Amino acid sequence: MDYQWYPGHMTKARRMMQENIALIDLLIELTDARAPQAG
């Protein structure tokens, strides 16, 4: 049995973003660069 490592909901969201990117004037990407604490 093959496992899909890229879930379908992520593929759908990516496709929707690509379709709607033409409607956007400004995009702000906020990322979290903190390393997780090892406990």
Short mmCIF file of N, CA and C in Angstrom, two decimals:
data_model
loop_
_atom_site.label_atom_id
_atom_site.label_comp_id
_atom_site.label_asym_id
_atom_site.label_seq_id
_atom_site.Cartn_x
_atom_site.Cartn_y
_atom_site.Cartn_z
N MET A 1 0.84 -1.18 0.00
CA MET A 1 0.00 0.00 0.00
C MET A 1 0.89 1.24 0.00
N ASP A 2 0.67 2.15 -0.94
CA ASP A 2 1.44 3.38 -1.02
C ASP A 2 0.79 4.44 -0.13
N TYR A 3 1.64 5.18 0.56
CA TYR A 3 1.16 6.26 1.40
C TYR A 3 1.48 7.59 0.73
N GLN A 4 0.52 8.49 0.78
CA GLN A 4 0.71 9.81 0.21
C GLN A 4 1.24 10.72 1.31
N TRP A 5 2.43 11.28 1.10
CA TRP A 5 3.01 12.12 2.14
C TRP A 5 2.47 13.54 2.09
N TYR A 6 1.83 13.94 1.01
CA TYR A 6 1.28 15.29 0.87
C TYR A 6 -0.24 15.18 0.88
N PRO A 7 -0.87 15.48 2.01
CA PRO A 7 -2.31 15.30 2.15
C PRO A 7 -3.13 16.09 1.14
N GLY A 8 -4.28 15.56 0.82
CA GLY A 8 -5.16 16.18 -0.16
C GLY A 8 -5.62 17.58 0.21
N HIS A 9 -5.86 17.85 1.50
CA HIS A 9 -6.33 19.18 1.89
C HIS A 9 -5.25 20.23 1.66
N MET A 10 -3.97 19.83 1.76
CA MET A 10 -2.88 20.76 1.48
C MET A 10 -2.79 21.05 -0.02
N THR A 11 -3.02 20.04 -0.83
CA THR A 11 -3.02 20.23 -2.28
C THR A 11 -4.15 21.16 -2.69
N LYS A 12 -5.33 20.97 -2.09
CA LYS A 12 -6.48 21.81 -2.40
C LYS A 12 -6.22 23.26 -2.00
N ALA A 13 -5.65 23.47 -0.82
CA ALA A 13 -5.36 24.83 -0.35
C ALA A 13 -4.33 25.51 -1.24
N ARG A 14 -3.31 24.77 -1.66
CA ARG A 14 -2.29 25.34 -2.54
C ARG A 14 -2.90 25.74 -3.89
N ARG A 15 -3.77 24.91 -4.44
CA ARG A 15 -4.44 25.21 -5.70
C ARG A 15 -5.31 26.46 -5.56
N MET A 16 -6.04 26.55 -4.45
CA MET A 16 -6.90 27.71 -4.23
C MET A 16 -6.08 28.99 -4.11
N MET A 17 -4.93 28.92 -3.43
CA MET A 17 -4.07 30.10 -3.30
C MET A 17 -3.54 30.54 -4.66
N GLN A 18 -3.14 29.58 -5.49
CA GLN A 18 -2.63 29.93 -6.82
C GLN A 18 -3.70 30.58 -7.68
N GLU A 19 -4.95 30.15 -7.54
CA GLU A 19 -6.04 30.73 -8.31
C GLU A 19 -6.37 32.15 -7.83
N ASN A 20 -6.24 32.40 -6.53
CA ASN A 20 -6.64 33.68 -5.96
C ASN A 20 -5.51 34.68 -5.83
N ILE A 21 -4.29 34.31 -6.16
CA ILE A 21 -3.14 35.20 -5.98
C ILE A 21 -3.27 36.45 -6.85
N ALA A 22 -3.95 36.36 -7.98
CA ALA A 22 -4.12 37.52 -8.86
C ALA A 22 -5.01 38.59 -8.21
N LEU A 23 -5.80 38.22 -7.24
CA LEU A 23 -6.70 39.17 -6.58
C LEU A 23 -6.03 39.93 -5.44
N ILE A 24 -4.80 39.56 -5.11
CA ILE A 24 -4.11 40.11 -3.94
C ILE A 24 -3.13 41.20 -4.37
N ASP A 25 -3.16 42.35 -3.68
CA ASP A 25 -2.22 43.43 -3.94
C ASP A 25 -0.99 43.35 -3.04
N LEU A 26 -1.16 42.83 -1.84
CA LEU A 26 -0.08 42.76 -0.87
C LEU A 26 -0.18 41.45 -0.11
N LEU A 27 0.95 40.79 0.06
CA LEU A 27 0.99 39.53 0.79
C LEU A 27 2.03 39.63 1.88
N ILE A 28 1.65 39.33 3.10
CA ILE A 28 2.57 39.33 4.23
C ILE A 28 2.67 37.90 4.73
N GLU A 29 3.90 37.38 4.74
CA GLU A 29 4.12 36.02 5.23
C GLU A 29 4.76 36.11 6.61
N LEU A 30 4.12 35.52 7.58
CA LEU A 30 4.60 35.53 8.95
C LEU A 30 5.04 34.12 9.31
N THR A 31 6.31 33.97 9.64
CA THR A 31 6.83 32.66 10.00
C THR A 31 7.43 32.70 11.40
N ASP A 32 7.50 31.56 12.01
CA ASP A 32 8.06 31.42 13.35
C ASP A 32 9.40 30.71 13.23
N ALA A 33 10.48 31.41 13.52
CA ALA A 33 11.82 30.86 13.34
C ALA A 33 12.40 30.27 14.62
N ARG A 34 11.62 30.24 15.69
CA ARG A 34 12.14 29.69 16.95
C ARG A 34 12.33 28.19 16.85
N ALA A 35 13.40 27.73 17.42
CA ALA A 35 13.65 26.29 17.48
C ALA A 35 12.85 25.72 18.64
N PRO A 36 12.24 24.56 18.46
CA PRO A 36 11.50 23.95 19.57
C PRO A 36 12.45 23.56 20.70
N GLN A 37 12.00 23.75 21.91
CA GLN A 37 12.83 23.40 23.06
C GLN A 37 12.79 21.90 23.29
N ALA A 38 13.97 21.33 23.47
CA ALA A 38 14.05 19.89 23.77
C ALA A 38 13.92 19.73 25.28
N GLY A 39 13.06 18.86 25.67
CA GLY A 39 12.81 18.73 27.10
C GLY A 39 13.25 17.44 27.59
#
